Short mmCIF file of C-alpha atoms and ligand atoms in Angstrom, two decimals:
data_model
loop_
_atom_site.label_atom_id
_atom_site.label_comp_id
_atom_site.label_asym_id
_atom_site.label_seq_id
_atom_site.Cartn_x
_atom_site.Cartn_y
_atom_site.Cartn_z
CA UNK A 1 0.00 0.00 0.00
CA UNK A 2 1.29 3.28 -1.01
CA UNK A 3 1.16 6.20 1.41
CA UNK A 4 -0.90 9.20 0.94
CA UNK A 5 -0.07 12.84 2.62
CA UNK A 6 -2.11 15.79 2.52
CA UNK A 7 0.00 18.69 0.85
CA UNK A 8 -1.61 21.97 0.39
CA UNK A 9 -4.85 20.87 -0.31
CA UNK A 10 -4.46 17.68 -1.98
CA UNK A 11 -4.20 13.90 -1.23
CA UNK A 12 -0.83 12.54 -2.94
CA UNK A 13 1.37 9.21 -2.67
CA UNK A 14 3.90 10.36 -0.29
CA UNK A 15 7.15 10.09 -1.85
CA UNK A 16 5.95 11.97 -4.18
CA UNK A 17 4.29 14.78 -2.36
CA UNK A 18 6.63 17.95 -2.48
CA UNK A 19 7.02 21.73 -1.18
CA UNK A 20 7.99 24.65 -2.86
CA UNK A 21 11.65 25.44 -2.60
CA UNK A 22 10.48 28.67 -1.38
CA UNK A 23 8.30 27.64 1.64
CA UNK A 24 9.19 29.60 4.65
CA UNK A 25 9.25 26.69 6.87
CA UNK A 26 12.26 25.36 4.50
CA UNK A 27 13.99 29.01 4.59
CA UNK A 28 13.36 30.06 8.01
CA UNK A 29 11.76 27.62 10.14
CA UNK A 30 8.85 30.17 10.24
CA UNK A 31 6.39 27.49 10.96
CA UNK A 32 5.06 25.47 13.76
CA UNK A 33 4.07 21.72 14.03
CA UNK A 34 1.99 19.09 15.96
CA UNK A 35 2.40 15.15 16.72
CA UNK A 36 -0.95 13.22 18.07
CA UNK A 37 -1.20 9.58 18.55
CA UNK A 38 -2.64 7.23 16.99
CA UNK A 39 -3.94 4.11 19.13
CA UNK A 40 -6.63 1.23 18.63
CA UNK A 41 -7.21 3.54 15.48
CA UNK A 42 -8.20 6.75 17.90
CA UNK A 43 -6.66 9.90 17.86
CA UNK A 44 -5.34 10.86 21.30
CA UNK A 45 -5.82 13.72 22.59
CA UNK A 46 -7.15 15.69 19.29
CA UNK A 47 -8.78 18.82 20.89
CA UNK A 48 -5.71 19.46 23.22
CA UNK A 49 -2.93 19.03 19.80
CA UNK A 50 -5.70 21.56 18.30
CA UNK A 51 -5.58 23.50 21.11
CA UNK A 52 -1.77 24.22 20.96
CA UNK A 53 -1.13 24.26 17.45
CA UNK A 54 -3.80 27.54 17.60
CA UNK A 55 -1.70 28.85 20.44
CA UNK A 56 1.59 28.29 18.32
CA UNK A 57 -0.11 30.28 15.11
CA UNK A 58 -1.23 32.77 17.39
CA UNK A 59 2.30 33.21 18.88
CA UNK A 60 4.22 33.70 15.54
CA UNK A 61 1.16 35.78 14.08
CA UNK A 62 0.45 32.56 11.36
CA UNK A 63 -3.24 31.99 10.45
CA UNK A 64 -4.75 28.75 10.61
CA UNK A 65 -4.41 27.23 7.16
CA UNK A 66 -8.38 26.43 7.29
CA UNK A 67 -10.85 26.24 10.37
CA UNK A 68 -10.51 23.58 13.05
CA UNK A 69 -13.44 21.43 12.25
CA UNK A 70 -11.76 20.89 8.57
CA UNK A 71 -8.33 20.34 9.99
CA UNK A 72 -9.42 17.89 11.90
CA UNK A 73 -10.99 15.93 9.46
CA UNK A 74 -8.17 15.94 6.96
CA UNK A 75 -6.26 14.29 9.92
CA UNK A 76 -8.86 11.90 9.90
CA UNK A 77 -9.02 11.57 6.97
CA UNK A 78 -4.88 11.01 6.40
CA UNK A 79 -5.01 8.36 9.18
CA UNK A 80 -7.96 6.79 7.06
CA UNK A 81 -6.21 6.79 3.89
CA UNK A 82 -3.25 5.39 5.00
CA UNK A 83 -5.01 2.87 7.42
CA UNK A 84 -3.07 3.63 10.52
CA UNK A 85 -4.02 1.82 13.63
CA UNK A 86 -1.26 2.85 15.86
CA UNK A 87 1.20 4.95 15.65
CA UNK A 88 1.66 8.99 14.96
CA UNK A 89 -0.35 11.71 12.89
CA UNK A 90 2.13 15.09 11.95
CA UNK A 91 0.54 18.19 10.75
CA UNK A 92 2.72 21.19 10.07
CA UNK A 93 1.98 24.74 9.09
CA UNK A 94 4.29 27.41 7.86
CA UNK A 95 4.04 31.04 6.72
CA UNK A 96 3.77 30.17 3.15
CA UNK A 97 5.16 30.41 0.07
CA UNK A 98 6.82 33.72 -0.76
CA UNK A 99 10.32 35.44 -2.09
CA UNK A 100 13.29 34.99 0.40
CA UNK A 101 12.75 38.07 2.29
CA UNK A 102 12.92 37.72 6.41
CA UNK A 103 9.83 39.79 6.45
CA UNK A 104 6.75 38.61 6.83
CA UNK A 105 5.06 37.97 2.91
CA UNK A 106 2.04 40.24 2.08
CA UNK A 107 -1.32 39.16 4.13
CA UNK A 108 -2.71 37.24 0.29
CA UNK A 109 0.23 34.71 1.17
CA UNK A 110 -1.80 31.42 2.56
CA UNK A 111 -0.17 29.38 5.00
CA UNK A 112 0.82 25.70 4.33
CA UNK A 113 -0.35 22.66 5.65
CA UNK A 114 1.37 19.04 5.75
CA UNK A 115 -0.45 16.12 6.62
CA UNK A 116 1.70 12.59 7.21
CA UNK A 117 0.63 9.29 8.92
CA UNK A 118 2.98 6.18 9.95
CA UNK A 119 2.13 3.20 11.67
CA UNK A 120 4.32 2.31 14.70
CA UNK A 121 5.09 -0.26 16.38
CA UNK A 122 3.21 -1.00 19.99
CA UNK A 123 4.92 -4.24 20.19
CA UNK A 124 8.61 -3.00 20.01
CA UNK A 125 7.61 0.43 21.97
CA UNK A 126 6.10 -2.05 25.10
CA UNK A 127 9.62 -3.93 24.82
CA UNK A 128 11.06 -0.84 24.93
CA UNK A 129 9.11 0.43 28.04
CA UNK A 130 9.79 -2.99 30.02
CA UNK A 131 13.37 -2.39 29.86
CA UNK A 132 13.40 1.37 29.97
CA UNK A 133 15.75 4.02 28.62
CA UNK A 134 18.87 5.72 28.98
CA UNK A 135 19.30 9.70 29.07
CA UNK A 136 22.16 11.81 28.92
CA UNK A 137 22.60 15.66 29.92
CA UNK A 138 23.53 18.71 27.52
CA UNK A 139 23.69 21.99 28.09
CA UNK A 140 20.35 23.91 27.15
CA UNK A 141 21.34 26.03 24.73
CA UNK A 142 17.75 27.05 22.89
CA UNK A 143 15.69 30.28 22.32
CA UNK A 144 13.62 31.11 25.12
CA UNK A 145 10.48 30.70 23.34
CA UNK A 146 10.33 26.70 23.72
CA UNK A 147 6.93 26.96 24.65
CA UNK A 148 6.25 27.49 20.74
CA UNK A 149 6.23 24.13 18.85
CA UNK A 150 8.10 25.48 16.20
CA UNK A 151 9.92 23.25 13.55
CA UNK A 152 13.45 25.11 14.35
CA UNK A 153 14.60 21.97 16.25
CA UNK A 154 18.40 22.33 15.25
CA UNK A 155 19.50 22.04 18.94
CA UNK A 156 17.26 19.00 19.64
CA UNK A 157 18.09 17.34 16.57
CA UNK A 158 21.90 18.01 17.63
CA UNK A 159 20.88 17.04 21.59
CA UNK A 160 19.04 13.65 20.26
CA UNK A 161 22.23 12.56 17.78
CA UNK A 162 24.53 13.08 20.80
CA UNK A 163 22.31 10.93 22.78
CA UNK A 164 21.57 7.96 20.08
CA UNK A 165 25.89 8.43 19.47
CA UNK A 166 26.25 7.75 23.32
CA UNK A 167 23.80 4.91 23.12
CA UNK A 168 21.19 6.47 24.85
CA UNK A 169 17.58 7.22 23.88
CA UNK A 170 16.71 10.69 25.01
CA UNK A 171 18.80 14.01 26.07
CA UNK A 172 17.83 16.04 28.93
CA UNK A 173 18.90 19.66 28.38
CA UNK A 174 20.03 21.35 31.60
CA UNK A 175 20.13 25.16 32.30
CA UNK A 176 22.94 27.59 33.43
CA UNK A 177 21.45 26.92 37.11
CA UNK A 178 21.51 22.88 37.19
CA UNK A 179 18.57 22.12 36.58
CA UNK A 180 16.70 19.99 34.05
CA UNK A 181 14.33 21.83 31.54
CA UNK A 182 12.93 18.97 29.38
CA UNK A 183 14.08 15.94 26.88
CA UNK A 184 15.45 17.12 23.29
CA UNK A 185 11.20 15.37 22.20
CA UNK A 186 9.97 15.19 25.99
CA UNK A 187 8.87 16.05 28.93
CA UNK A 188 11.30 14.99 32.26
CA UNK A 189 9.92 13.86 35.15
CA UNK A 190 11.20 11.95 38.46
CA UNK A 191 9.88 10.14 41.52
CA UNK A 192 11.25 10.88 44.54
CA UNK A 193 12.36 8.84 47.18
CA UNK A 194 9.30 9.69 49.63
CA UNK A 195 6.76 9.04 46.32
CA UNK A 196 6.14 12.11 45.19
CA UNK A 197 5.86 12.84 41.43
CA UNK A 198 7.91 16.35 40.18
CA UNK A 199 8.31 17.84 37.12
CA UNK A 200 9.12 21.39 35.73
CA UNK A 201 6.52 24.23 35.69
CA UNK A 202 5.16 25.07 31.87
CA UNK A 203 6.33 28.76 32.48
CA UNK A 204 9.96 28.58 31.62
CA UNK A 205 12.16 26.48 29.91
CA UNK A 206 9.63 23.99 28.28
CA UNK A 207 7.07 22.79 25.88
CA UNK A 208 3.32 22.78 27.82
CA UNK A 209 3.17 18.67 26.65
CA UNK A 210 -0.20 17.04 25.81
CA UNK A 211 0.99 13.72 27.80
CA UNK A 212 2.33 15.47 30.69
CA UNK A 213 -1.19 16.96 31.12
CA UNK A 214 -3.24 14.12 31.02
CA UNK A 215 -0.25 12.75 33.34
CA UNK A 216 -1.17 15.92 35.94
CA UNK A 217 -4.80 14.78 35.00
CA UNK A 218 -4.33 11.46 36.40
CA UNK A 219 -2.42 12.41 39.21
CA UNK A 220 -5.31 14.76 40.26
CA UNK A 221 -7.86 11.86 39.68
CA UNK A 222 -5.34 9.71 42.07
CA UNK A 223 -4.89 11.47 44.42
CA UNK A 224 -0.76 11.09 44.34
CA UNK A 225 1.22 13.36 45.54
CA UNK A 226 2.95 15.68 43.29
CA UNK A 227 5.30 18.81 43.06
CA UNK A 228 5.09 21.30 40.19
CA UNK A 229 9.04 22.69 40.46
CA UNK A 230 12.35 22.59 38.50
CA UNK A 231 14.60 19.84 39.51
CA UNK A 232 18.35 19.67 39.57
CA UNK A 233 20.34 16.96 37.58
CA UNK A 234 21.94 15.98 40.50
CA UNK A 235 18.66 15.35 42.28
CA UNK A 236 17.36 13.69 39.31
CA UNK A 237 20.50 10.82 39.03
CA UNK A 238 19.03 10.39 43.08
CA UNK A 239 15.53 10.07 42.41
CA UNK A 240 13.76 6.85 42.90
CA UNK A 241 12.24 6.79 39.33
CA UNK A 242 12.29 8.79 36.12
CA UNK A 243 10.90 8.63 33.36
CA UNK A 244 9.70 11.03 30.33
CA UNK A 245 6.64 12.16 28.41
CA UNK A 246 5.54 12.79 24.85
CA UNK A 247 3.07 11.50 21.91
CA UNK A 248 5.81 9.37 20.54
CA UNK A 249 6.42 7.55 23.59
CA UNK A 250 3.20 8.03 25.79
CA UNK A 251 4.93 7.60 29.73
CA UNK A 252 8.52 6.07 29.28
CA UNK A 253 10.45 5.08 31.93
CA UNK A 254 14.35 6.30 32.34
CA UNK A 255 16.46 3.96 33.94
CA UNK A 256 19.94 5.66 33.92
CA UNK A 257 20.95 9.66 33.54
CA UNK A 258 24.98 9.69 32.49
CA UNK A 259 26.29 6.90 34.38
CA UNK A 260 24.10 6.53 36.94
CA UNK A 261 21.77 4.07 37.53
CA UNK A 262 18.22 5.61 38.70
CA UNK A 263 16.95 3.53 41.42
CA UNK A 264 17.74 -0.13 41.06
CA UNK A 265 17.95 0.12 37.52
CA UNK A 266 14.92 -0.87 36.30
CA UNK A 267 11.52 1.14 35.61
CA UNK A 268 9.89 2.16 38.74
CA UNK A 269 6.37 0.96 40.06
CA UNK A 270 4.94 4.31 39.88
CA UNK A 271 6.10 4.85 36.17
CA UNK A 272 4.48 1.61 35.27
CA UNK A 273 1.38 2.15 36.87
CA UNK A 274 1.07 5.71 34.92
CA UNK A 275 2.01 3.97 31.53
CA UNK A 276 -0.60 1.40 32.06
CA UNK A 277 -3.36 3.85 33.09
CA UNK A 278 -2.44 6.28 30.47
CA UNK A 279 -5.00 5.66 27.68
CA UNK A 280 -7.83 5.17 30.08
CA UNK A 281 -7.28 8.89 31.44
CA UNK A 282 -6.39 10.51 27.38
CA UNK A 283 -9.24 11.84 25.42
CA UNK A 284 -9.77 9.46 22.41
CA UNK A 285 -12.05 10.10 18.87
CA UNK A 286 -12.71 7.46 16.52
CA UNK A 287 -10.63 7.65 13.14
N1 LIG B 1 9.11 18.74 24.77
C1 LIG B 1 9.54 18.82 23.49
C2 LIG B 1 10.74 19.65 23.18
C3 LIG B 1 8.86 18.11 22.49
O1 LIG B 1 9.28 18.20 21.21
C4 LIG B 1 7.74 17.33 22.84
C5 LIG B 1 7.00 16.58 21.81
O2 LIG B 1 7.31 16.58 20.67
C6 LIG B 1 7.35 17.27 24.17
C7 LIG B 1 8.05 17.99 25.12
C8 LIG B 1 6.17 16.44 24.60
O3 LIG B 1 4.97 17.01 24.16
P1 LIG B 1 3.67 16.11 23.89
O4 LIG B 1 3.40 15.36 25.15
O5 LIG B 1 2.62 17.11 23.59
O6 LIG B 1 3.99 15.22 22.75
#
């Protein structure tokens, strides 16, 4: 089966969908993007994806390439045509196509929309999750406006390579005062010894993630204890448990930071409990 993406208005076999050289997303990075999953062939989390890629636009002053109820069912739609029953939906918009100029193009430039679909693989991602992942530390060195879900990853990108290079999974950026911001694709989180769950505040230093929310949401509906606070590196290579959040990889655990072993080296109760209970706590809609 071929696969289809949604380019611009149309539905075309994916390798042979194509931009124009002069997209701004391709010259600047002037655009912004969005990942949902795909499980049991529902879309997790829709509204709250929506929700930020709006926010995003808003931010960088981009209009939304058509209105919400239509975006949502070309993702549909993509996730349809390329009969996805797990794994990840991406939708990007950019400023458009217009002459290189850093300036924003005149107000008739449309913005563009990408729509891709890919199956994954629940099977190898569970295996993954038994065993958990490793994590290394780099320097944060991004823009301060990491709240935005803009496509300018160059430093995550750079962050993730050094990671996969050092045989690890995931890289945890860490600021000028010690402590951890996020993952180069996720949120961080640890456990500590005394069971209480802690990850960084959404108002510096971070992406507002879809998964940690409906992680706060089930740690509200638990009633488990939790701290909303930055957390050192140091204290994080102590912690009982870690583990990290996004679309791609739902709760995973982290089972060594560096060279240190988190815990006794395996994933931690509480981290297993949340994966388990995550998709009973997400908001799901048909495909
Ligand atoms: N932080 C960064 C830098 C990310 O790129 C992502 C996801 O791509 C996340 C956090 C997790 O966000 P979400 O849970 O919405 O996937």
């Amino acid at each position: 089966m071929s696969r289809i993406a949604y380019v611009n208005g149309r539905y075309v076999r994916h390798a042979e969908a194509a931009i124009h050289i002069e997209d701004r997303g391709y010259q600047f990075a002037d655009g912004v993007y969005e990942v949902c999953e795909i499980w049991h062939g529902h879309l997790v989390d829709e509204r709250r994806h929506l929700d930020r890629l709006e926010r995003s636009l808003n931010e960088l002053s981009i209009r939304m390439p058509m209105g919400r109820a239509a975006l949502s069912q070309v993702l549909h739609e993509v996730v349809r045509r390329n009969k996805v029953r797990d794994g990840l939906v991406y939708m990007q918009v950019t400023r458009g196509v217009s002459r290189r100029d850093h300036v924003f193009p005149p107000a008739s430039v449309e913005p563009a929309l990408v729509v891709t679909a890919r199956s994954s693989q629940p099977a190898a991602a569970s295996a993954l999750a038994e065993k958990g992942v490793s994590v290394i530390s780099v320097p944060e060195n991004r823009w301060e406006r990491v709240d935005i879900k803009t496509v300018g990853l160059l430093p995550n990108v750079l962050a993730k390579q050094k990671a996969k290079e050092a045989g690890a999974k995931e890289a945890w950026f860490v600021d000028r005062d010690g402590m951890v911001t996020e993952g180069g694709s996720t949120n961080a989180w640890i456990v500590t010894k005394d069971n209480c769950l802690v990850t960084r505040p959404a108002t510096s230093g971070i992406l507002k993630g879809i998964t940690r929310q409906v992680v706060l949401d089930m740690i509200e509906r638990n009633g488990l204890t939790f701290e909303e606070r930055a957390f050192s590196l140091e204290e994080a290579k102590q912690a009982k448990e870690a583990f990290m959040t996004a679309a791609t990889t739902v709760v995973m655990p982290v089972v060594r930071i560096d060279d240190q072993a988190i815990g006794n080296g395996h994933p931690g109760e509480m981290t297993r409990e949340l994966r388990r209970m995550f998709h009973e706590t997400a908001e799901v809609s048909a495909v």
